Every structure is written in structure tokens, then in C-alpha cells.
PDB file of C-alpha atoms in Angstrom:
ATOM      1  CA  MET A   1       0.000   0.000   0.000  1.00 50.00           C
ATOM      2  CA  ALA A   2       1.459   3.289  -1.042  1.00 49.00           C
ATOM      3  CA  ALA A   3       1.434   6.631   0.648  1.00 47.00           C
ATOM      4  CA  SER A   4       2.998   9.960   0.082  1.00 46.00           C
ATOM      5  CA  SER A   5       6.158  11.091   1.788  1.00 46.00           C
ATOM      6  CA  THR A   6       4.094  13.137   4.248  1.00 46.00           C
ATOM      7  CA  SER A   7       1.618  10.385   5.055  1.00 51.00           C
ATOM      8  CA  THR A   8       1.694   7.478   7.442  1.00 55.00           C
ATOM      9  CA  LEU A   9       2.898   4.080   6.308  1.00 60.00           C
ATOM     10  CA  MET A  10       1.763   0.701   7.501  1.00 65.00           C
ATOM     11  CA  LEU A  11       3.884  -0.842  10.215  1.00 66.00           C
ATOM     12  CA  PRO A  12       6.686  -2.903   8.559  1.00 69.00           C
ATOM     13  CA  GLN A  13       5.528  -6.188  10.074  1.00 74.00           C
ATOM     14  CA  GLU A  14       2.148  -5.752   8.377  1.00 76.00           C
ATOM     15  CA  TYR A  15       3.736  -6.462   4.985  1.00 83.00           C
ATOM     16  CA  ARG A  16       5.065  -9.809   6.155  1.00 84.00           C
ATOM     17  CA  ILE A  17       1.649 -10.668   7.598  1.00 83.00           C
ATOM     18  CA  MET A  18      -0.020  -9.549   4.367  1.00 84.00           C
ATOM     19  CA  PHE A  19       2.301 -11.608   2.165  1.00 86.00           C
ATOM     20  CA  GLU A  20       1.732 -14.732   4.243  1.00 86.00           C
ATOM     21  CA  ALA A  21      -2.046 -14.260   4.410  1.00 85.00           C
ATOM     22  CA  GLU A  22      -2.949 -13.124   0.889  1.00 88.00           C
ATOM     23  CA  ASN A  23      -3.268 -16.549  -0.719  1.00 86.00           C
ATOM     24  CA  SER A  24      -5.523 -18.099   1.908  1.00 88.00           C
ATOM     25  CA  HIS A  25      -7.184 -15.388   4.021  1.00 90.00           C
ATOM     26  CA  TRP A  26     -10.898 -15.052   3.252  1.00 89.00           C
ATOM     27  CA  TRP A  27     -10.774 -11.249   3.035  1.00 89.00           C
ATOM     28  CA  TYR A  28      -8.083 -11.178   0.360  1.00 92.00           C
ATOM     29  CA  ARG A  29      -9.640 -14.021  -1.598  1.00 92.00           C
ATOM     30  CA  ALA A  30     -12.950 -12.158  -1.707  1.00 92.00           C
ATOM     31  CA  LEU A  31     -11.171  -8.964  -2.773  1.00 94.00           C
ATOM     32  CA  ARG A  32      -9.506 -10.762  -5.690  1.00 95.00           C
ATOM     33  CA  CYS A  33     -12.850 -12.285  -6.685  1.00 93.00           C
ATOM     34  CA  TRP A  34     -14.402  -8.806  -6.848  1.00 94.00           C
ATOM     35  CA  LEU A  35     -11.388  -7.305  -8.633  1.00 97.00           C
ATOM     36  CA  GLU A  36     -11.439 -10.017 -11.282  1.00 96.00           C
ATOM     37  CA  HIS A  37     -15.110  -9.320 -11.973  1.00 95.00           C
ATOM     38  CA  VAL A  38     -14.837  -5.529 -12.255  1.00 96.00           C
ATOM     39  CA  VAL A  39     -11.581  -5.614 -14.230  1.00 98.00           C
ATOM     40  CA  ARG A  40     -13.092  -7.964 -16.814  1.00 97.00           C
ATOM     41  CA  ARG A  41     -16.253  -5.856 -16.992  1.00 96.00           C
ATOM     42  CA  TYR A  42     -14.875  -2.314 -17.015  1.00 97.00           C
ATOM     43  CA  VAL A  43     -11.279  -2.457 -18.293  1.00 97.00           C
ATOM     44  CA  SER A  44     -10.253  -3.374 -21.826  1.00 92.00           C
ATOM     45  CA  ASN A  45      -7.174  -5.563 -22.162  1.00 91.00           C
ATOM     46  CA  ASP A  46      -5.665  -3.616 -25.047  1.00 93.00           C
ATOM     47  CA  GLY A  47      -3.677  -1.315 -22.765  1.00 95.00           C
ATOM     48  CA  TRP A  48      -1.861  -1.223 -19.443  1.00 98.00           C
ATOM     49  CA  LEU A  49      -3.251  -1.432 -15.913  1.00 98.00           C
ATOM     50  CA  LEU A  50      -1.625   0.231 -12.919  1.00 98.00           C
ATOM     51  CA  ASP A  51      -1.728  -1.172  -9.396  1.00 98.00           C
ATOM     52  CA  ALA A  52      -1.328   1.983  -7.320  1.00 98.00           C
ATOM     53  CA  GLY A  53       0.038   0.914  -3.959  1.00 96.00           C
ATOM     54  CA  CYS A  54       0.767  -2.670  -4.958  1.00 94.00           C
ATOM     55  CA  GLY A  55       1.965  -3.774  -1.532  1.00 92.00           C
ATOM     56  CA  THR A  56       3.300  -7.324  -1.733  1.00 92.00           C
ATOM     57  CA  GLY A  57       2.097  -7.855  -5.306  1.00 94.00           C
ATOM     58  CA  ALA A  58      -0.958 -10.114  -5.035  1.00 94.00           C
ATOM     59  CA  THR A  59      -3.132  -7.936  -7.302  1.00 96.00           C
ATOM     60  CA  LEU A  60      -0.383  -7.787  -9.924  1.00 96.00           C
ATOM     61  CA  ALA A  61      -0.195 -11.575  -9.813  1.00 94.00           C
ATOM     62  CA  LEU A  62      -3.966 -11.699 -10.402  1.00 96.00           C
ATOM     63  CA  LEU A  63      -3.734  -9.339 -13.388  1.00 96.00           C
ATOM     64  CA  GLN A  64      -0.896 -11.411 -14.783  1.00 94.00           C
ATOM     65  CA  SER A  65      -3.043 -14.555 -14.554  1.00 95.00           C
ATOM     66  CA  LEU A  66      -5.823 -12.719 -16.444  1.00 96.00           C
ATOM     67  CA  ASN A  67      -3.366 -11.781 -19.230  1.00 95.00           C
ATOM     68  CA  TYR A  68      -3.532  -8.053 -18.537  1.00 97.00           C
ATOM     69  CA  LYS A  69      -0.384  -6.012 -19.014  1.00 96.00           C
ATOM     70  CA  SER A  70       0.290  -4.336 -15.701  1.00 97.00           C
ATOM     71  CA  LEU A  71       2.699  -2.230 -13.679  1.00 97.00           C
ATOM     72  CA  GLY A  72       2.786  -1.518  -9.969  1.00 97.00           C
ATOM     73  CA  PHE A  73       4.420   0.753  -7.446  1.00 97.00           C
ATOM     74  CA  ASP A  74       4.568   1.261  -3.720  1.00 95.00           C
ATOM     75  CA  LEU A  75       6.281   3.720  -1.423  1.00 93.00           C
ATOM     76  CA  SER A  76       7.240   0.954   0.992  1.00 90.00           C
ATOM     77  CA  LEU A  77      10.433  -0.947   0.253  1.00 92.00           C
ATOM     78  CA  SER A  78       9.209  -3.603   2.688  1.00 88.00           C
ATOM     79  CA  GLY A  79       6.204  -4.324   0.488  1.00 90.00           C
ATOM     80  CA  LEU A  80       8.210  -4.198  -2.740  1.00 93.00           C
ATOM     81  CA  GLN A  81      10.730  -6.708  -1.407  1.00 91.00           C
ATOM     82  CA  PHE A  82       7.959  -9.250  -0.960  1.00 91.00           C
ATOM     83  CA  ALA A  83       6.468  -8.388  -4.363  1.00 92.00           C
ATOM     84  CA  CYS A  84       9.831  -9.015  -6.030  1.00 91.00           C
ATOM     85  CA  ASN A  85       9.696 -12.598  -4.771  1.00 87.00           C
ATOM     86  CA  ARG A  86       6.749 -13.330  -7.047  1.00 86.00           C
ATOM     87  CA  ASP A  87       7.297 -14.792 -10.524  1.00 80.00           C
ATOM     88  CA  HIS A  88       7.963 -12.357 -13.390  1.00 79.00           C
ATOM     89  CA  MET A  89       7.385  -9.356 -11.147  1.00 83.00           C
ATOM     90  CA  PHE A  90      10.704  -7.532 -10.745  1.00 81.00           C
ATOM     91  CA  ASN A  91      10.538  -5.478 -13.964  1.00 85.00           C
ATOM     92  CA  LYS A  92       6.927  -4.407 -13.256  1.00 92.00           C
ATOM     93  CA  LEU A  93       7.723  -2.576 -10.019  1.00 96.00           C
ATOM     94  CA  CYS A  94       9.038   0.757  -8.845  1.00 96.00           C
ATOM     95  CA  CYS A  95       9.165   2.758  -5.630  1.00 96.00           C
ATOM     96  CA  ALA A  96       6.950   5.839  -5.924  1.00 97.00           C
ATOM     97  CA  SER A  97       4.235   7.910  -4.276  1.00 96.00           C
ATOM     98  CA  VAL A  98       0.596   8.145  -5.333  1.00 97.00           C
ATOM     99  CA  THR A  99       0.925  11.927  -5.169  1.00 97.00           C
ATOM    100  CA  ASN A 100       3.672  12.054  -7.819  1.00 97.00           C
ATOM    101  CA  LEU A 101       3.298   9.248 -10.340  1.00 98.00           C
ATOM    102  CA  PRO A 102       6.368   8.514 -12.507  1.00 97.00           C
ATOM    103  CA  TYR A 103       4.249   7.861 -15.612  1.00 98.00           C
ATOM    104  CA  SER A 104       3.265   9.923 -18.636  1.00 98.00           C
ATOM    105  CA  SER A 105      -0.233  11.322 -19.014  1.00 98.00           C
ATOM    106  CA  ASN A 106      -2.837   9.055 -20.639  1.00 97.00           C
ATOM    107  CA  SER A 107      -0.744   5.929 -19.987  1.00 97.00           C
ATOM    108  CA  PHE A 108      -3.270   3.468 -18.537  1.00 98.00           C
ATOM    109  CA  THR A 109      -6.629   1.966 -19.443  1.00 98.00           C
ATOM    110  CA  GLY A 110      -7.260   1.191 -15.789  1.00 98.00           C
ATOM    111  CA  ILE A 111      -5.981   1.923 -12.292  1.00 99.00           C
ATOM    112  CA  ILE A 112      -6.573  -0.299  -9.281  1.00 99.00           C
ATOM    113  CA  CYS A 113      -6.067   1.361  -5.922  1.00 98.00           C
ATOM    114  CA  ALA A 114      -7.135  -1.103  -3.244  1.00 96.00           C
ATOM    115  CA  ASP A 115      -7.020   0.068   0.358  1.00 94.00           C
ATOM    116  CA  VAL A 116      -4.523   2.879  -0.108  1.00 95.00           C
ATOM    117  CA  LEU A 117      -6.281   6.269  -0.074  1.00 97.00           C
ATOM    118  CA  TYR A 118      -7.378   5.850   3.532  1.00 96.00           C
ATOM    119  CA  LEU A 119      -3.693   5.971   4.573  1.00 92.00           C
ATOM    120  CA  LEU A 120      -3.231   9.479   3.154  1.00 94.00           C
ATOM    121  CA  HIS A 121      -3.666  12.864   4.783  1.00 93.00           C
ATOM    122  CA  ASP A 122      -6.412  14.996   3.210  1.00 93.00           C
ATOM    123  CA  ASP A 123      -4.233  17.053   0.842  1.00 96.00           C
ATOM    124  CA  ASP A 124      -2.389  13.948  -0.323  1.00 97.00           C
ATOM    125  CA  GLU A 125      -5.674  12.191  -1.051  1.00 97.00           C
ATOM    126  CA  VAL A 126      -6.721  15.069  -3.320  1.00 97.00           C
ATOM    127  CA  ASN A 127      -3.342  15.035  -5.082  1.00 98.00           C
ATOM    128  CA  ALA A 128      -3.487  11.264  -5.571  1.00 98.00           C
ATOM    129  CA  LEU A 129      -6.885  11.438  -7.273  1.00 98.00           C
ATOM    130  CA  ARG A 130      -5.586  14.270  -9.453  1.00 98.00           C
ATOM    131  CA  GLU A 131      -2.624  12.107 -10.495  1.00 98.00           C
ATOM    132  CA  PHE A 132      -4.882   9.140 -11.249  1.00 99.00           C
ATOM    133  CA  LYS A 133      -6.944  11.344 -13.542  1.00 98.00           C
ATOM    134  CA  ARG A 134      -3.796  12.559 -15.302  1.00 98.00           C
ATOM    135  CA  VAL A 135      -2.371   9.124 -16.148  1.00 98.00           C
ATOM    136  CA  LEU A 136      -5.684   7.517 -17.149  1.00 98.00           C
ATOM    137  CA  ARG A 137      -6.528   7.327 -20.824  1.00 96.00           C
ATOM    138  CA  PRO A 138      -9.883   8.724 -21.980  1.00 93.00           C
ATOM    139  CA  GLY A 139     -12.473   6.096 -21.082  1.00 93.00           C
ATOM    140  CA  GLY A 140     -10.158   4.432 -18.576  1.00 96.00           C
ATOM    141  CA  ALA A 141     -11.488   3.109 -15.276  1.00 98.00           C
ATOM    142  CA  LEU A 142     -10.436   3.863 -11.707  1.00 99.00           C
ATOM    143  CA  ILE A 143     -11.163   0.982  -9.314  1.00 99.00           C
ATOM    144  CA  LEU A 144     -11.133   1.682  -5.567  1.00 99.00           C
ATOM    145  CA  ASN A 145     -11.671  -0.410  -2.448  1.00 98.00           C
ATOM    146  CA  LEU A 146     -11.704   1.314   0.951  1.00 98.00           C
ATOM    147  CA  PRO A 147     -12.736   0.686   4.585  1.00 95.00           C
ATOM    148  CA  ALA A 148     -16.250   1.806   5.493  1.00 95.00           C
ATOM    149  CA  TYR A 149     -17.684   3.781   8.424  1.00 92.00           C
ATOM    150  CA  GLU A 150     -15.680   5.671  11.018  1.00 92.00           C
ATOM    151  CA  TRP A 151     -17.580   3.893  13.782  1.00 87.00           C
ATOM    152  CA  LEU A 152     -15.979   0.606  12.675  1.00 84.00           C
ATOM    153  CA  ARG A 153     -12.519   1.783  13.703  1.00 86.00           C
ATOM    154  CA  GLY A 154     -10.558  -0.814  15.659  1.00 81.00           C
ATOM    155  CA  GLU A 155      -7.093  -2.035  16.556  1.00 78.00           C
ATOM    156  CA  HIS A 156      -6.517  -3.044  12.940  1.00 77.00           C
ATOM    157  CA  ASP A 157      -6.836   0.622  11.935  1.00 82.00           C
ATOM    158  CA  GLN A 158      -4.042   1.521  14.331  1.00 80.00           C
ATOM    159  CA  ALA A 159      -1.831  -1.272  13.016  1.00 75.00           C
ATOM    160  CA  VAL A 160      -2.165  -0.057   9.421  1.00 75.00           C
ATOM    161  CA  SER A 161      -2.223   3.692  10.255  1.00 81.00           C
ATOM    162  CA  THR A 162      -5.755   4.446   9.024  1.00 88.00           C
ATOM    163  CA  GLN A 163      -6.397   8.178   8.502  1.00 93.00           C
ATOM    164  CA  ARG A 164     -10.101   7.886   7.670  1.00 95.00           C
ATOM    165  CA  ARG A 165     -12.874   5.468   6.793  1.00 96.00           C
ATOM    166  CA  TYR A 166     -15.490   6.172   4.109  1.00 97.00           C
ATOM    167  CA  THR A 167     -19.156   6.022   3.244  1.00 98.00           C
ATOM    168  CA  ALA A 168     -20.574   5.681  -0.248  1.00 97.00           C
ATOM    169  CA  LYS A 169     -21.708   9.308  -0.022  1.00 98.00           C
ATOM    170  CA  SER A 170     -18.308  10.671   1.016  1.00 98.00           C
ATOM    171  CA  LEU A 171     -16.516   8.625  -1.641  1.00 98.00           C
ATOM    172  CA  ARG A 172     -18.906   9.834  -4.354  1.00 98.00           C
ATOM    173  CA  GLN A 173     -18.284  13.441  -3.309  1.00 98.00           C
ATOM    174  CA  LYS A 174     -14.505  13.012  -3.371  1.00 98.00           C
ATOM    175  CA  LEU A 175     -14.562  11.348  -6.790  1.00 98.00           C
ATOM    176  CA  ARG A 176     -16.763  14.029  -8.346  1.00 98.00           C
ATOM    177  CA  ALA A 177     -14.673  16.806  -6.825  1.00 97.00           C
ATOM    178  CA  ALA A 178     -11.629  15.224  -8.486  1.00 97.00           C
ATOM    179  CA  GLY A 179     -13.317  15.029 -11.901  1.00 97.00           C
ATOM    180  CA  PHE A 180     -14.515  11.414 -11.859  1.00 98.00           C
ATOM    181  CA  GLU A 181     -18.007  10.062 -12.385  1.00 97.00           C
ATOM    182  CA  PRO A 182     -18.816   6.831 -10.494  1.00 97.00           C
ATOM    183  CA  LEU A 183     -20.102   3.999 -12.679  1.00 97.00           C
ATOM    184  CA  ARG A 184     -20.581   1.634  -9.753  1.00 95.00           C
ATOM    185  CA  LEU A 185     -20.531   2.530  -6.073  1.00 96.00           C
ATOM    186  CA  GLU A 186     -21.438   0.031  -3.373  1.00 94.00           C
ATOM    187  CA  TYR A 187     -20.459  -1.690  -0.167  1.00 95.00           C
ATOM    188  CA  ARG A 188     -18.865  -5.110   0.235  1.00 92.00           C
ATOM    189  CA  TYR A 189     -18.771  -7.712   3.024  1.00 88.00           C
ATOM    190  CA  MET A 190     -22.379  -6.851   3.757  1.00 88.00           C
ATOM    191  CA  MET A 191     -23.043 -10.044   5.684  1.00 83.00           C
ATOM    192  CA  PHE A 192     -20.271  -9.314   8.197  1.00 79.00           C
ATOM    193  CA  LEU A 193     -21.233  -5.773   9.174  1.00 76.00           C
ATOM    194  CA  PRO A 194     -23.396  -6.594  12.239  1.00 71.00           C
ATOM    195  CA  ALA A 195     -20.871  -9.072  13.658  1.00 73.00           C
ATOM    196  CA  LEU A 196     -17.871  -6.818  13.053  1.00 72.00           C
ATOM    197  CA  ALA A 197     -19.629  -3.816  14.560  1.00 71.00           C
ATOM    198  CA  LEU A 198     -20.345  -5.830  17.706  1.00 74.00           C
ATOM    199  CA  VAL A 199     -16.798  -7.202  17.969  1.00 70.00           C
ATOM    200  CA  ARG A 200     -15.204  -3.785  17.448  1.00 67.00           C
ATOM    201  CA  ARG A 201     -17.457  -2.257  20.083  1.00 69.00           C
ATOM    202  CA  VAL A 202     -16.613  -4.959  22.624  1.00 66.00           C
ATOM    203  CA  LEU A 203     -12.871  -4.777  21.966  1.00 60.00           C
ATOM    204  CA  ARG A 204     -12.663  -0.988  21.849  1.00 59.00           C
ATOM    205  CA  SER A 205     -11.167   0.148  25.152  1.00 54.00           C
ATOM    206  CA  GLY A 206      -9.904   3.689  24.676  1.00 51.00           C
ATOM    207  CA  LYS A 207      -6.695   4.616  22.898  1.00 51.00           C
ATOM    208  CA  GLN A 208      -4.167   1.881  22.290  1.00 52.00           C
ATOM    209  CA  ASP A 209      -0.473   2.095  21.528  1.00 54.00           C
ATOM    210  CA  ALA A 210      -0.266   1.989  17.718  1.00 49.00           C
ATOM    211  CA  ALA A 211       3.167   0.351  17.911  1.00 51.00           C
ATOM    212  CA  LYS A 212       1.605  -2.568  19.794  1.00 52.00           C
ATOM    213  CA  ALA A 213      -1.574  -2.751  17.740  1.00 53.00           C
ATOM    214  CA  SER A 214      -2.093  -5.917  15.741  1.00 54.00           C
ATOM    215  CA  SER A 215      -3.768  -6.457  12.403  1.00 59.00           C
ATOM    216  CA  ASP A 216      -6.911  -8.545  12.009  1.00 58.00           C
ATOM    217  CA  LEU A 217      -4.790 -10.701   9.711  1.00 61.00           C
ATOM    218  CA  THR A 218      -2.799 -12.053  12.647  1.00 56.00           C
ATOM    219  CA  LEU A 219      -5.795 -14.135  13.611  1.00 55.00           C
ATOM    220  CA  ASN A 220      -5.512 -17.800  12.615  1.00 58.00           C
ATOM    221  CA  PHE A 221      -9.045 -18.732  11.607  1.00 63.00           C
ATOM    222  CA  GLY A 222      -8.533 -22.375  10.544  1.00 82.00           C
ATOM    223  CA  LEU A 223     -11.917 -23.904   9.776  1.00 87.00           C
ATOM    224  CA  LEU A 224     -13.591 -20.541  10.338  1.00 84.00           C
ATOM    225  CA  ASN A 225     -11.487 -19.100   7.519  1.00 86.00           C
ATOM    226  CA  SER A 226     -12.910 -21.719   5.138  1.00 89.00           C
ATOM    227  CA  MET A 227     -16.447 -20.893   6.228  1.00 87.00           C
ATOM    228  CA  LEU A 228     -15.885 -17.160   5.788  1.00 86.00           C
ATOM    229  CA  THR A 229     -14.361 -17.773   2.359  1.00 89.00           C
ATOM    230  CA  TYR A 230     -17.494 -19.629   1.281  1.00 88.00           C
ATOM    231  CA  ILE A 231     -19.779 -16.896   2.645  1.00 88.00           C
ATOM    232  CA  THR A 232     -17.872 -14.039   0.986  1.00 88.00           C
ATOM    233  CA  HIS A 233     -17.649 -15.799  -2.368  1.00 87.00           C
ATOM    234  CA  THR A 234     -21.395 -16.422  -2.232  1.00 89.00           C
ATOM    235  CA  GLU A 235     -21.970 -12.732  -1.496  1.00 88.00           C
ATOM    236  CA  GLU A 236     -19.669 -11.708  -4.350  1.00 86.00           C
ATOM    237  CA  ARG A 237     -21.585 -13.861  -6.827  1.00 84.00           C
ATOM    238  CA  PHE A 238     -24.918 -12.313  -5.818  1.00 83.00           C
ATOM    239  CA  GLY A 239     -23.300  -8.881  -5.567  1.00 80.00           C
ATOM    240  CA  ARG A 240     -22.774  -8.846  -9.319  1.00 80.00           C
ATOM    241  CA  PHE A 241     -26.519  -8.444  -9.765  1.00 81.00           C
ATOM    242  CA  ILE A 242     -27.412  -6.121  -6.880  1.00 81.00           C
ATOM    243  CA  ILE A 243     -26.023  -2.957  -5.301  1.00 82.00           C
ATOM    244  CA  ARG A 244     -25.182  -3.756  -1.680  1.00 86.00           C
ATOM    245  CA  PRO A 245     -26.461  -0.918   0.568  1.00 90.00           C
ATOM    246  CA  PHE A 246     -24.048  -1.447   3.479  1.00 91.00           C
ATOM    247  CA  GLY A 247     -20.928  -3.397   4.391  1.00 92.00           C
ATOM    248  CA  THR A 248     -17.505  -3.191   6.000  1.00 91.00           C
ATOM    249  CA  SER A 249     -15.808  -1.958   2.801  1.00 94.00           C
ATOM    250  CA  VAL A 250     -16.944   0.565   0.203  1.00 97.00           C
ATOM    251  CA  CYS A 251     -15.836   0.273  -3.413  1.00 97.00           C
ATOM    252  CA  ALA A 252     -16.144   2.230  -6.621  1.00 98.00           C
ATOM    253  CA  VAL A 253     -15.546   2.017 -10.335  1.00 98.00           C
ATOM    254  CA  ALA A 254     -15.289   5.483 -11.880  1.00 98.00           C
ATOM    255  CA  LYS A 255     -14.344   7.137 -15.161  1.00 97.00           C
ATOM    256  CA  VAL A 256     -13.106  10.619 -15.894  1.00 94.00           C
ATOM    257  CA  SER A 257     -16.118  12.910 -16.313  1.00 85.00           C
ATOM    258  CA  HIS A 258     -16.381  15.068 -19.436  1.00 72.00           C
TER     259      HIS A 258
END
């Protein structure tokens, strides 16, 4: 996950946890399922895709398996080191900030920015969206996934240095202010919202030391992970035909408005 030089970065150990969890953890598997669907639907494969804040490279690996030409960057050398361990990945990567993209204007048919913007301070978020608009080709798609609802904040948010959480309304406003028009805007992980809200409320006990905070990914779910994988994949299949009105994540597909 990328950030600007003036923004907070995830704790270094989070990249190791992410790399080890991405193949099997239900949350990441559901994210890739959704990304595969929206990429196939909204992004042509006759150009290049950019993974903005590629982290440890799992989304790039997905795009590679779908035969999309892709590049990725991250500000964190910790994340890039893990990404370089993936097959055929080294020459796709660079170290850069979302607020100052090292690419020419109109370079990409699509940009994926999954769980990155919420790490940025307000001015950097505006600059990042401006840069995305600059490097997108006419008709190109911006694909975003972000954490929903400020009242869902928990220890995980401290571990990954969350600056804000979003609603569909706030995300729509930010996209339009930056010159994008949402094509699809909805929530994800709808079925988990009541349970997560309850757990976060029970566990919330005032301010915690961010250096000691742990990610949700440190939990070893075992059989529960398999059950959650089945539930989220079922939701994703039905979610292709309905707009989910609430959930623990909010996502968007947007194009540059004319």
C-alpha cells in the first residue's frame, strides 16, 4: 500500500503478515474475486493497468493470470521486497508515491487502488486522485476499495495507520470533486457488518499504543477461515446483480467525467 512522503505508512511487520495471508485469508480471496469481476467488466485488455500501492504484489499476480499487461508501485520498500519474490514481477515494479506518479499522461486503461487512499492525509488524497486522472486514458477506469464507516474503527486501523474510513456518499463526493463520475458505487462484506460492529465495540477500550496494535490478519481462523471464504464468495456472486447498501468496505468504479 502506497502513501505519500508526508503520510503514514503501515507498520513494517504488516507487509510480512499480508504476504503470508494473501493466498488463503478469506478477506483477500474475496477482494480478488471482486477485482477479477470488475476488471473484466470495465477495463479493456488492449492497454496497461496500474496497481497503485501494490503492496506485496498479489493484485499484480492476479492481473498477470488474467493476461492483462500491468505495472505496480509502492512507497514501501518492505512491500516491494515481498512483491519481487513473485514470478515475473521484478521489472513491473518501482518505488513511488501516489501523489507524484512517474508515468506519462494518458498511460493506462485502468488503475486499481485497493485500500490505499485511507492511509493518506487529506491534501495527499486530493493530489493522488488528481494524479490518477492525469495518467488515465480517456475512457479508462479507476477501481477503488476502501474501509467503510468511522464507527468501525478498531485495533486493525491503528496497526495499518488508518487516517479515515469512508461512506458511499463521502466517496462519491470526493470522486466528483476530483473530476470522476462513479459507474458503480457500493459496499462489500455486507453479511459481516453486524458481527464486526459488535466485535469492534466490545474490543474498543480507549486509545491503544499503535506500535503494539495488531492487524486482524494475525488471527488464525482455521476452519472458520474456510467458512468465511465460502460466505464471501457467495456474497460476491450475488453482488454482481445487486447494489449492496451497506458493508464493512466501500468500493467504486469510476471514469473521468467530461
